[in-house]
Tab-separated table of C-alpha atoms and ligand atoms in Angstrom:
chain	number	residue	atom	x	y	z
A	1	MET	CA	0.000	0.000	0.000
A	2	HIS	CA	1.505	3.331	-1.006
A	3	VAL	CA	-0.154	6.713	-0.569
A	4	VAL	CA	0.933	9.389	-3.063
A	5	GLY	CA	3.266	11.921	-1.448
A	6	GLU	CA	4.697	9.443	1.009
A	7	PRO	CA	8.188	7.983	0.880
A	8	SER	CA	8.534	4.390	-0.248
A	9	PHE	CA	8.759	1.624	2.376
A	10	ARG	CA	12.550	1.513	2.117
A	11	GLU	CA	12.816	5.298	2.364
A	12	SER	CA	10.495	5.197	5.359
A	13	VAL	CA	12.822	2.706	7.102
A	14	ASP	CA	15.810	4.925	6.211
A	15	LEU	CA	14.092	7.997	7.666
A	16	MET	CA	13.364	6.144	10.894
A	17	PHE	CA	16.997	4.993	11.000
A	18	ASN	CA	18.108	8.625	10.533
A	19	ARG	CA	15.937	9.817	13.430
A	20	ALA	CA	17.790	7.378	15.669
A	21	THR	CA	21.320	7.990	14.389
A	22	ALA	CA	20.823	11.754	14.817
A	23	LEU	CA	20.853	10.996	18.547
A	24	MET	CA	23.882	8.704	18.368
A	25	ASP	CA	27.524	9.456	18.442
A	26	MET	CA	28.563	7.656	15.296
A	27	GLY	CA	30.735	8.676	12.370
A	28	PRO	CA	28.975	9.199	9.010
A	29	GLY	CA	31.033	6.400	7.436
A	30	LEU	CA	29.873	3.744	9.861
A	31	LYS	CA	26.303	5.040	9.757
A	32	GLN	CA	26.305	4.760	5.981
A	33	LYS	CA	27.833	1.260	6.105
A	34	ILE	CA	25.157	0.016	8.481
A	35	GLN	CA	22.303	1.662	6.597
A	36	VAL	CA	22.972	0.497	3.047
A	37	CYS	CA	21.692	-2.783	1.690
A	38	ASN	CA	24.745	-4.890	0.773
A	39	SER	CA	23.264	-6.650	-2.224
A	40	THR	CA	20.053	-7.648	-3.929
A	41	TYR	CA	19.960	-10.564	-6.292
A	42	THR	CA	17.165	-10.594	-8.833
A	43	VAL	CA	16.293	-13.769	-10.644
A	44	ARG	CA	13.886	-14.402	-13.481
A	45	PHE	CA	13.181	-18.038	-14.163
A	46	GLY	CA	10.768	-20.049	-16.215
A	47	VAL	CA	8.639	-22.994	-15.170
A	48	ARG	CA	6.558	-25.062	-17.582
A	49	LEU	CA	3.016	-24.950	-16.229
A	50	ARG	CA	-0.361	-25.708	-17.795
A	51	GLY	CA	1.277	-26.344	-21.165
A	52	LYS	CA	3.293	-23.144	-21.398
A	53	ILE	CA	6.350	-21.496	-19.880
A	54	GLU	CA	5.574	-19.025	-17.106
A	55	THR	CA	8.268	-16.569	-16.078
A	56	PHE	CA	8.599	-15.492	-12.450
A	57	THR	CA	10.652	-12.758	-10.805
A	58	GLY	CA	12.212	-13.302	-7.391
A	59	TYR	CA	14.615	-11.487	-5.091
A	60	ARG	CA	16.955	-12.267	-2.236
A	61	SER	CA	18.323	-9.196	-0.579
A	62	VAL	CA	21.175	-9.181	1.941
A	63	HIS	CA	21.156	-6.063	4.038
A	64	SER	CA	23.978	-6.691	6.491
A	65	GLU	CA	26.522	-9.471	6.885
A	66	HIS	CA	28.011	-8.232	10.159
A	67	MET	CA	26.985	-11.676	11.418
A	68	GLU	CA	26.433	-14.773	9.355
A	69	PRO	CA	24.308	-16.527	8.399
A	70	VAL	CA	21.963	-13.767	7.380
A	71	LYS	CA	18.316	-14.414	8.152
A	72	GLY	CA	14.887	-13.434	6.913
A	73	GLY	CA	11.754	-14.848	5.368
A	74	ILE	CA	10.661	-15.423	1.794
A	75	ARG	CA	7.429	-13.690	0.832
A	76	TYR	CA	5.029	-14.757	-1.911
A	77	ALA	CA	2.839	-11.897	-3.106
A	78	LEU	CA	2.071	-10.065	-6.325
A	79	SER	CA	3.141	-6.802	-4.698
A	80	VAL	CA	6.714	-7.994	-4.010
A	81	ASN	CA	9.319	-5.613	-5.426
A	82	GLN	CA	12.960	-4.712	-4.833
A	83	ASP	CA	12.247	-1.677	-2.651
A	84	GLU	CA	10.024	-3.766	-0.356
A	85	VAL	CA	12.465	-6.683	-0.109
A	86	GLU	CA	15.302	-4.281	0.767
A	87	ALA	CA	13.218	-2.517	3.436
A	88	LEU	CA	12.293	-5.875	4.947
A	89	ALA	CA	15.931	-7.046	4.854
A	90	ALA	CA	17.018	-3.907	6.720
A	91	LEU	CA	14.326	-4.515	9.348
A	92	MET	CA	15.672	-8.055	9.751
A	93	THR	CA	19.148	-6.700	10.577
A	94	TYR	CA	17.755	-4.442	13.311
A	95	LYS	CA	15.301	-7.082	14.555
A	96	CYS	CA	17.974	-9.767	14.932
A	97	ALA	CA	20.276	-7.355	16.771
A	98	LEU	CA	17.480	-6.241	19.102
A	99	VAL	CA	16.524	-9.762	20.200
A	100	GLU	CA	20.116	-11.007	20.122
A	101	THR	CA	19.787	-13.681	17.493
A	102	PRO	CA	23.266	-14.005	15.966
A	103	PHE	CA	22.302	-13.219	12.387
A	104	GLY	CA	22.649	-10.525	9.777
A	105	GLY	CA	19.545	-9.345	7.906
A	106	SER	CA	18.138	-10.674	4.667
A	107	LYS	CA	14.784	-11.102	2.934
A	108	GLY	CA	13.419	-12.756	-0.140
A	109	GLY	CA	10.357	-12.404	-2.261
A	110	LEU	CA	8.654	-13.913	-5.269
A	111	CYS	CA	6.134	-11.980	-7.366
A	112	ILE	CA	3.312	-14.483	-7.423
A	113	ASP	CA	-0.272	-14.870	-6.332
A	114	PRO	CA	0.037	-18.155	-4.411
A	115	ARG	CA	-3.734	-18.639	-4.564
A	116	ALA	CA	-3.629	-18.790	-8.357
A	117	TRP	CA	-1.673	-22.073	-8.431
A	118	GLU	CA	-2.294	-25.667	-7.429
A	119	PRO	CA	-0.030	-27.159	-4.721
A	120	HIS	CA	1.964	-29.254	-7.208
A	121	GLU	CA	2.518	-26.165	-9.361
A	122	LEU	CA	3.617	-24.133	-6.336
A	123	GLU	CA	6.016	-26.931	-5.497
A	124	ALA	CA	7.599	-26.792	-8.946
A	125	ILE	CA	7.888	-22.991	-8.730
A	126	THR	CA	9.316	-23.081	-5.184
A	127	ARG	CA	11.855	-25.763	-6.033
A	128	ARG	CA	13.019	-23.830	-9.067
A	129	PHE	CA	13.318	-20.560	-7.080
A	130	ALA	CA	15.157	-22.418	-4.303
A	131	TYR	CA	17.491	-24.003	-6.889
A	132	GLU	CA	18.435	-20.552	-8.193
A	133	LEU	CA	19.168	-19.286	-4.673
A	134	ILE	CA	20.966	-22.444	-3.448
A	135	LYS	CA	23.232	-22.352	-6.504
A	136	ARG	CA	24.494	-18.942	-5.365
A	137	ASP	CA	24.708	-19.756	-1.622
A	138	LEU	CA	21.720	-17.487	-1.020
A	139	ILE	CA	20.238	-20.452	0.814
A	140	HIS	CA	22.899	-22.096	2.971
A	141	PRO	CA	23.042	-23.184	6.642
A	142	ALA	CA	26.143	-21.072	7.315
A	143	GLN	CA	25.411	-18.131	5.037
A	144	ASN	CA	21.762	-17.416	4.394
A	145	VAL	CA	18.820	-19.066	6.135
A	146	PRO	CA	15.317	-18.183	4.911
A	147	ALA	CA	12.024	-18.754	6.744
A	148	PRO	CA	8.319	-18.260	6.076
A	149	ASP	CA	6.783	-14.840	5.550
A	150	MET	CA	3.550	-13.603	3.943
A	151	GLY	CA	2.186	-16.230	1.546
A	152	THR	CA	4.590	-18.988	2.604
A	153	GLY	CA	4.614	-21.493	5.459
A	154	GLU	CA	5.803	-24.901	6.594
A	155	ARG	CA	4.958	-26.538	3.284
A	156	GLU	CA	7.205	-24.249	1.218
A	157	MET	CA	10.030	-24.601	3.755
A	158	ALA	CA	9.800	-28.398	3.491
A	159	TRP	CA	10.193	-28.142	-0.306
A	160	ILE	CA	13.169	-25.799	0.104
A	161	VAL	CA	15.014	-28.052	2.558
A	162	ASP	CA	14.403	-31.048	0.342
A	163	GLN	CA	15.722	-29.148	-2.665
A	164	TYR	CA	18.830	-28.151	-0.709
A	165	ARG	CA	19.409	-31.769	0.311
A	166	ARG	CA	19.155	-32.973	-3.282
A	167	MET	CA	21.826	-30.467	-4.272
A	168	ASN	CA	24.063	-31.042	-1.205
A	169	THR	CA	23.762	-34.711	-0.485
A	170	SER	CA	26.687	-34.883	1.950
A	171	ASP	CA	25.989	-31.745	3.999
A	172	ILE	CA	25.335	-33.022	7.509
A	173	ASN	CA	23.833	-29.630	8.465
A	174	ALA	CA	21.490	-29.475	5.505
A	175	SER	CA	18.344	-29.156	7.624
A	176	ALA	CA	19.664	-25.852	9.050
A	177	CYS	CA	19.467	-24.219	5.589
A	178	VAL	CA	15.942	-22.945	6.265
A	179	THR	CA	13.718	-22.536	9.342
A	180	GLY	CA	9.982	-22.742	9.818
A	181	LYS	CA	9.998	-26.351	8.593
A	182	PRO	CA	7.269	-28.766	9.686
A	183	PRO	CA	8.231	-30.797	12.797
A	184	HIS	CA	8.625	-34.000	10.754
A	185	ALA	CA	11.117	-32.260	8.440
A	186	GLY	CA	13.446	-30.900	11.103
A	187	GLY	CA	11.225	-28.115	12.439
A	188	ILE	CA	10.654	-27.171	16.052
A	189	GLN	CA	7.530	-27.152	18.209
A	190	GLY	CA	6.025	-23.692	18.555
A	191	ARG	CA	7.492	-22.107	15.406
A	192	VAL	CA	4.151	-21.676	13.610
A	193	GLU	CA	2.620	-19.762	16.520
A	194	ALA	CA	5.894	-17.990	17.414
A	195	THR	CA	5.302	-14.543	15.950
A	196	GLY	CA	1.792	-14.300	17.417
A	197	ARG	CA	3.054	-15.682	20.708
A	198	GLY	CA	5.785	-13.030	20.664
A	199	VAL	CA	3.163	-10.304	20.209
A	200	GLN	CA	1.347	-11.662	23.272
A	201	TYR	CA	4.562	-11.755	25.346
A	202	ALA	CA	5.448	-8.240	24.181
A	203	LEU	CA	2.078	-6.903	25.360
A	204	GLN	CA	2.320	-8.817	28.649
A	205	GLU	CA	5.714	-7.209	29.230
A	206	PHE	CA	4.431	-3.758	28.294
A	207	PHE	CA	1.599	-4.151	30.802
A	208	ARG	CA	4.108	-4.921	33.590
A	209	HIS	CA	5.291	-1.302	33.506
A	210	GLU	CA	2.984	1.309	35.055
A	211	GLU	CA	4.905	4.192	33.510
A	212	ASP	CA	4.609	2.733	30.016
A	213	LYS	CA	0.913	1.970	30.383
A	214	ALA	CA	0.360	5.515	31.619
A	215	ALA	CA	2.121	6.841	28.489
A	216	ALA	CA	-0.530	4.983	26.469
A	217	LYS	CA	-3.309	6.232	28.769
A	218	LEU	CA	-4.000	2.686	29.919
A	219	SER	CA	-4.229	1.066	33.315
A	220	GLY	CA	-4.790	-2.408	34.774
A	221	GLY	CA	-3.997	-5.614	32.919
A	222	LEU	CA	-4.831	-7.044	29.512
A	223	ASP	CA	-8.043	-8.510	30.892
A	224	GLY	CA	-11.038	-6.803	29.276
A	225	LYS	CA	-8.955	-4.585	26.970
A	226	LYS	CA	-10.602	-3.884	23.621
A	227	ILE	CA	-8.420	-4.920	20.703
A	228	ILE	CA	-8.798	-4.447	16.950
A	229	VAL	CA	-6.768	-6.804	14.781
A	230	GLN	CA	-6.024	-6.267	11.111
A	231	GLY	CA	-5.208	-9.502	9.304
A	232	LEU	CA	-6.137	-12.991	10.463
A	233	GLY	CA	-3.173	-14.698	8.818
A	234	ASN	CA	-0.637	-16.654	10.831
A	235	VAL	CA	0.510	-13.722	12.995
A	236	GLY	CA	-2.815	-11.939	13.572
A	237	TYR	CA	-4.693	-15.171	14.213
A	238	HIS	CA	-2.292	-16.480	16.855
A	239	ALA	CA	-1.876	-13.103	18.575
A	240	ALA	CA	-5.655	-12.541	18.732
A	241	LYS	CA	-6.327	-16.110	19.838
A	242	PHE	CA	-3.798	-16.074	22.695
A	243	LEU	CA	-4.694	-12.565	23.879
A	244	SER	CA	-8.409	-13.379	24.016
A	245	GLU	CA	-8.268	-16.985	25.234
A	246	GLU	CA	-5.409	-16.635	27.720
A	247	ASP	CA	-5.253	-12.986	28.775
A	248	GLY	CA	-8.953	-12.151	28.744
A	249	ALA	CA	-8.687	-9.390	26.144
A	250	LYS	CA	-11.725	-8.675	23.943
A	251	ILE	CA	-11.223	-8.703	20.188
A	252	THR	CA	-13.847	-6.172	19.124
A	253	ALA	CA	-13.026	-6.169	15.405
A	254	VAL	CA	-11.129	-8.248	12.878
A	255	ILE	CA	-10.263	-6.659	9.566
A	256	GLU	CA	-9.465	-8.775	6.526
A	257	TYR	CA	-8.703	-7.838	2.918
A	258	ASN	CA	-12.367	-8.187	1.962
A	259	GLY	CA	-14.166	-6.677	4.910
A	260	ALA	CA	-14.366	-6.688	8.687
A	261	ILE	CA	-16.327	-8.321	11.491
A	262	ILE	CA	-17.261	-6.076	14.396
A	263	ASP	CA	-18.545	-7.371	17.722
A	264	ASP	CA	-18.249	-5.217	20.838
A	265	THR	CA	-18.935	-8.232	23.046
A	266	GLY	CA	-15.756	-9.922	21.747
A	267	ILE	CA	-15.131	-12.182	18.770
A	268	ASP	CA	-14.436	-15.902	19.204
A	269	ILE	CA	-11.238	-15.995	17.141
A	270	GLU	CA	-11.037	-19.766	16.741
A	271	ASP	CA	-14.644	-19.874	15.553
A	272	LEU	CA	-14.040	-17.064	13.045
A	273	LYS	CA	-10.826	-18.668	11.787
A	274	GLN	CA	-12.634	-21.988	11.255
A	275	TRP	CA	-15.318	-20.123	9.308
A	276	ILE	CA	-12.687	-18.513	7.080
A	277	LEU	CA	-10.973	-21.858	6.504
A	278	LYS	CA	-14.303	-23.454	5.628
A	279	THR	CA	-15.820	-20.753	3.436
A	280	GLY	CA	-12.680	-18.991	2.238
A	281	SER	CA	-13.756	-15.592	3.527
A	282	ILE	CA	-14.818	-13.493	6.508
A	283	LYS	CA	-17.994	-12.574	4.637
A	284	ASP	CA	-21.324	-13.991	5.832
A	285	TYR	CA	-19.881	-14.891	9.243
A	286	PRO	CA	-23.101	-15.312	11.220
A	287	LYS	CA	-21.944	-13.625	14.435
A	288	GLY	CA	-21.167	-9.936	14.947
A	289	SER	CA	-21.704	-7.527	12.076
A	290	TYR	CA	-19.967	-7.588	8.724
A	291	VAL	CA	-18.860	-4.442	6.922
A	292	ALA	CA	-17.505	-4.645	3.395
A	293	ASP	CA	-15.156	-1.681	3.752
A	294	GLY	CA	-12.603	-2.704	6.362
A	295	ALA	CA	-10.361	0.382	6.191
A	296	PRO	CA	-12.435	2.701	8.444
A	297	VAL	CA	-12.578	-0.029	11.106
A	298	LEU	CA	-8.886	0.675	11.842
A	299	GLU	CA	-10.070	4.066	13.058
A	300	LYS	CA	-12.629	2.745	15.541
A	301	GLU	CA	-12.268	3.305	19.246
A	302	CYS	CA	-10.264	0.584	21.060
A	303	ASP	CA	-7.483	0.165	23.626
A	304	ILE	CA	-4.982	-1.639	21.422
A	305	LEU	CA	-4.670	-1.751	17.655
A	306	ILE	CA	-2.771	-4.671	16.119
A	307	PRO	CA	-1.941	-4.209	12.439
A	308	ALA	CA	-0.890	-7.740	11.463
A	309	ALA	CA	-1.334	-7.638	7.706
A	310	MET	CA	1.179	-5.633	5.707
A	311	GLU	CA	3.201	-2.456	5.401
A	312	GLY	CA	1.886	1.052	4.935
A	313	VAL	CA	-1.671	0.487	6.192
A	314	ILE	CA	-1.474	3.364	8.662
A	315	ASN	CA	-0.358	6.277	6.557
A	316	LEU	CA	-0.822	10.011	5.983
A	317	GLY	CA	-4.329	9.241	4.754
A	318	ASN	CA	-5.709	7.843	8.016
A	319	ALA	CA	-3.198	8.425	10.845
A	320	ALA	CA	-4.955	11.495	12.227
A	321	ARG	CA	-8.196	9.517	12.636
A	322	ILE	CA	-6.700	6.528	14.503
A	323	GLN	CA	-8.249	6.414	17.984
A	324	ALA	CA	-6.156	3.703	19.659
A	325	ASN	CA	-3.597	4.942	22.160
A	326	LEU	CA	-1.465	1.826	21.825
A	327	ILE	CA	-0.444	0.258	18.530
A	328	ILE	CA	1.601	-2.911	18.370
A	329	GLU	CA	3.131	-3.524	14.953
A	330	ALA	CA	2.701	-7.243	14.394
A	331	ALA	CA	3.325	-6.753	10.656
A	332	ASN	CA	6.548	-5.287	9.280
A	333	GLY	CA	6.284	-1.564	8.549
A	334	PRO	CA	2.513	-1.072	9.005
A	335	VAL	CA	2.992	2.572	10.076
A	336	THR	CA	4.684	4.880	7.556
A	337	PHE	CA	7.238	7.481	8.595
A	338	GLY	CA	4.713	10.294	8.121
A	339	ALA	CA	1.981	8.484	10.047
A	340	ASP	CA	4.440	7.733	12.841
A	341	GLU	CA	5.057	11.459	13.224
A	342	ILE	CA	1.332	12.273	13.373
A	343	LEU	CA	0.674	9.503	15.905
A	344	ARG	CA	3.560	10.587	18.131
A	345	ARG	CA	2.188	14.132	18.173
A	346	LYS	CA	-1.144	12.686	19.285
A	347	GLY	CA	0.606	10.819	22.127
A	348	VAL	CA	-0.017	7.341	20.717
A	349	VAL	CA	2.468	4.721	21.926
A	350	ILE	CA	3.753	2.411	19.191
A	351	ILE	CA	5.473	-0.879	20.016
A	352	PRO	CA	7.648	-1.127	16.907
A	353	ASP	CA	7.721	-3.992	14.414
A	354	MET	CA	11.368	-4.917	14.893
A	355	TYR	CA	10.518	-5.809	18.472
A	356	ALA	CA	6.837	-6.734	18.280
A	357	ASN	CA	7.140	-9.380	15.587
A	358	ALA	CA	10.588	-10.703	16.526
A	359	GLY	CA	9.103	-13.885	18.007
A	360	GLY	CA	9.290	-15.553	14.600
A	361	VAL	CA	13.011	-15.109	14.083
A	362	THR	CA	13.677	-15.883	17.748
A	363	VAL	CA	12.131	-19.337	17.447
A	364	SER	CA	13.800	-19.697	14.035
A	365	TYR	CA	17.066	-19.248	15.901
A	366	PHE	CA	16.107	-22.073	18.283
A	367	GLU	CA	15.227	-24.260	15.310
A	368	TRP	CA	18.546	-23.522	13.587
A	369	VAL	CA	20.469	-24.369	16.792
A	370	LYS	CA	18.427	-27.580	17.141
A	371	ASN	CA	19.303	-28.550	13.569
A	372	LEU	CA	23.004	-27.866	14.069
A	373	SER	CA	23.119	-29.750	17.357
A	374	HIS	CA	21.112	-32.633	15.885
A	375	ILE	CA	19.152	-33.162	19.084
A	376	ARG	CA	15.793	-31.988	20.343
A	377	PHE	CA	15.816	-29.521	23.243
A	378	GLY	CA	15.007	-31.259	26.530
A	379	ARG	CA	15.755	-34.771	25.302
A	380	MET	CA	18.633	-35.354	27.732
A	381	GLN	CA	17.365	-33.574	30.816
A	382	ARG	CA	13.597	-34.000	30.850
A	383	ARG	CA	13.354	-37.273	32.775
A	384	ALA	CA	16.246	-36.356	35.084
A	385	GLU	CA	14.369	-33.181	35.964
A	386	GLU	CA	11.188	-35.174	36.576
A	387	ALA	CA	13.052	-37.671	38.794
A	388	ARG	CA	14.373	-34.857	41.025
A	389	HIS	CA	10.905	-33.359	41.325
A	390	VAL	CA	9.490	-36.773	42.276
A	391	LEU	CA	12.154	-37.078	44.972
A	392	LEU	CA	11.167	-33.761	46.483
A	393	VAL	CA	7.423	-34.409	46.344
A	394	ASN	CA	7.833	-37.893	47.876
A	395	GLU	CA	10.006	-36.464	50.637
A	396	LEU	CA	7.467	-33.774	51.474
A	397	GLU	CA	4.640	-36.308	51.521
A	398	LYS	CA	6.701	-38.610	53.738
A	399	LEU	CA	7.485	-35.764	56.159
A	400	SER	CA	3.825	-34.840	56.320
A	401	ALA	CA	2.850	-38.473	57.029
A	402	ASP	CA	5.660	-39.005	59.597
A	403	LYS	CA	4.763	-35.887	61.528
A	404	GLY	CA	1.032	-36.418	61.127
A	405	LEU	CA	0.674	-33.009	59.518
A	406	GLY	CA	-1.961	-34.092	56.993
A	407	TRP	CA	-0.529	-31.945	54.159
A	408	THR	CA	-1.886	-32.736	50.740
A	409	MET	CA	-0.823	-31.198	47.487
A	410	SER	CA	-3.462	-30.191	45.009
A	411	PRO	CA	-3.348	-32.782	42.202
A	412	ASN	CA	-3.077	-29.995	39.655
A	413	PHE	CA	0.051	-28.624	41.329
A	414	LYS	CA	1.630	-32.032	41.615
A	415	GLU	CA	1.015	-32.911	38.004
A	416	LYS	CA	2.320	-29.569	36.762
A	417	TYR	CA	5.338	-29.530	39.057
A	418	LEU	CA	6.425	-33.062	38.289
A	419	ARG	CA	6.438	-32.624	34.529
A	420	GLY	CA	9.917	-31.925	33.106
A	421	ALA	CA	10.094	-29.323	30.359
A	422	GLY	CA	9.759	-30.642	26.807
A	423	GLU	CA	10.622	-28.862	23.586
A	424	LEU	CA	7.498	-26.695	23.467
A	425	GLU	CA	7.867	-25.497	27.074
A	426	LEU	CA	11.517	-24.681	26.475
A	427	VAL	CA	10.750	-22.799	23.259
A	428	ARG	CA	8.092	-20.742	25.042
A	429	SER	CA	10.401	-20.058	27.954
A	430	GLY	CA	13.211	-18.956	25.634
A	431	LEU	CA	10.836	-16.764	23.654
A	432	ASP	CA	9.320	-15.147	26.750
A	433	ASP	CA	12.769	-14.439	28.144
A	434	THR	CA	13.894	-12.955	24.826
A	435	MET	CA	10.866	-10.654	24.589
A	436	ARG	CA	11.280	-9.462	28.181
A	437	THR	CA	15.016	-8.841	27.843
A	438	ALA	CA	14.687	-6.956	24.572
A	439	TYR	CA	11.883	-4.813	25.999
A	440	GLN	CA	14.033	-3.918	28.989
A	441	ALA	CA	16.854	-2.842	26.679
A	442	MET	CA	14.455	-0.642	24.696
A	443	ARG	CA	12.747	0.936	27.666
A	444	GLU	CA	16.047	1.784	29.361
A	445	VAL	CA	16.899	3.874	26.317
A	446	TRP	CA	13.359	5.250	26.081
A	447	HIS	CA	13.183	6.477	29.659
A	448	GLY	CA	16.848	6.649	30.585
A	449	ARG	CA	18.351	9.159	28.195
A	450	GLY	CA	16.007	12.122	28.202
A	451	ASP	CA	16.265	12.726	24.443
A	452	VAL	CA	14.356	9.663	23.210
A	453	GLU	CA	10.719	10.287	22.510
A	454	ASP	CA	9.452	6.859	21.519
A	455	LEU	CA	10.034	3.118	21.569
A	456	ARG	CA	10.860	2.962	17.864
A	457	VAL	CA	13.836	5.273	18.155
A	458	ALA	CA	14.853	3.406	21.325
A	459	ALA	CA	14.705	0.092	19.431
A	460	TYR	CA	16.790	1.487	16.575
A	461	ILE	CA	19.370	2.899	19.004
A	462	VAL	CA	19.757	-0.459	20.767
A	463	SER	CA	20.069	-2.371	17.482
A	464	ILE	CA	22.303	0.056	15.643
A	465	SER	CA	24.681	0.264	18.630
A	466	ARG	CA	24.973	-3.525	18.628
A	467	VAL	CA	25.576	-3.730	14.879
A	468	ALA	CA	28.115	-0.874	15.166
A	469	ALA	CA	29.916	-2.695	17.980
A	470	THR	CA	30.242	-5.794	15.784
A	471	TYR	CA	31.665	-3.763	12.918
A	472	GLN	CA	34.065	-1.973	15.243
A	473	SER	CA	35.345	-5.183	16.780
A	474	LYS	CA	35.966	-6.475	13.262
A	475	GLY	CA	38.172	-3.464	12.725
A	476	LEU	CA	35.929	-1.894	10.110
B	501	LIG	N1	9.555	-13.608	8.148
B	501	LIG	C1	9.696	-13.467	9.559
B	501	LIG	C2	10.088	-12.045	9.924
B	501	LIG	O1	9.784	-11.114	9.234
B	501	LIG	C3	10.599	-14.520	10.151
B	501	LIG	C4	12.020	-14.470	9.721
B	501	LIG	C5	12.858	-15.651	10.181
B	501	LIG	O2	12.389	-16.425	10.984
B	501	LIG	O3	13.981	-15.732	9.704
B	501	LIG	O4	10.619	-11.789	10.965
């Protein structure tokens, strides 16, 4: 989405970067080195489909190689273009630095409408695109590790890893060439939900800080908060589901590309998602009220607005009418540079994309480590942990019996306490810790320096300082 008179997505990211570096003590040479996109590879390839040759255009952009491998998803959409892929690659650099995943930033994209092709056709297209990238080490466990993004998921990642294996039959680390794979193909539990889960953890952390809530004119917990979500894809669906089912928030509107459902009493996200899966659309959903024009719904009154669809949706055209006081950017780049300025003037708090949606790459990092270590997290220690817990519980019960104290543990406690952590628990714990730690780093800069107005600039300052430190220690 691009409103006339606004900078492009990549320019918008550059302008945000400049706002941060203006407050940093950094030479222009280093600033320039960090800001520029190192390279963008464009490939045009043909695939024989439905009796004729179809030509596709794809990109893989590498923004920064200060750490390798570089990391970032592959997007399938008709709107993919070089400017967008480069903006997204830059965001990956800052995102990885902010959440301390040891990667540089990259992104890929293929200009395609994935809904226009049958699965076997998509497989042929994906394998051919992957072949072109693998051939040039733009997919490689040590150099460049893609993941899902808009329009791609586990299925595409499984095709990519298989393609890599066919071309590198003796690479023992082949499964680490891509993340977001299905569990049976080397994936990790909790990766599909990771970005949405990260949005939930980010909001939980935000709500732990009175000062931050006050800045967004909010009080109390997430329970009962009115939330509007744009986009019920992987990220929006999981975020909305967890926030409503686990934190008691009320999803009062869901906006999709072809309309919105509004229900002030709270939407049952799982029910709505099932409806969409069954009928293909949000339209005709029997509960709540349907409006065909979703755009004005972004401007409705709510406590928290979650844009989880795509870039540029909050722009110069609608920013002044946004009523939410807290926006959490589950998508990459949903608020343009101009809109960001308007919203800041209005006192709206924005939890920026590079933090808010970093749950995906965080769990990708866990998956990559799992693949390189060739063992599932928790496999060695789980039963040992359980055995120690059993010892303690038995001892307590024995003491109680010996002394005639009559203590009994609630069965729920006992069952929960005894269970050793498996892969999913460990992934969630690692993700929660990552989101809390990164938030702390951001808020220290936000509140600690006196010259930082917002969380976005704070996030950029934290990330850019880390990238700069890596360059400096390399002697660059
Ligand atoms: N595409 C996701 C993002 O924008 C995930 C990237 C990854 O896991 O490498 O962060």
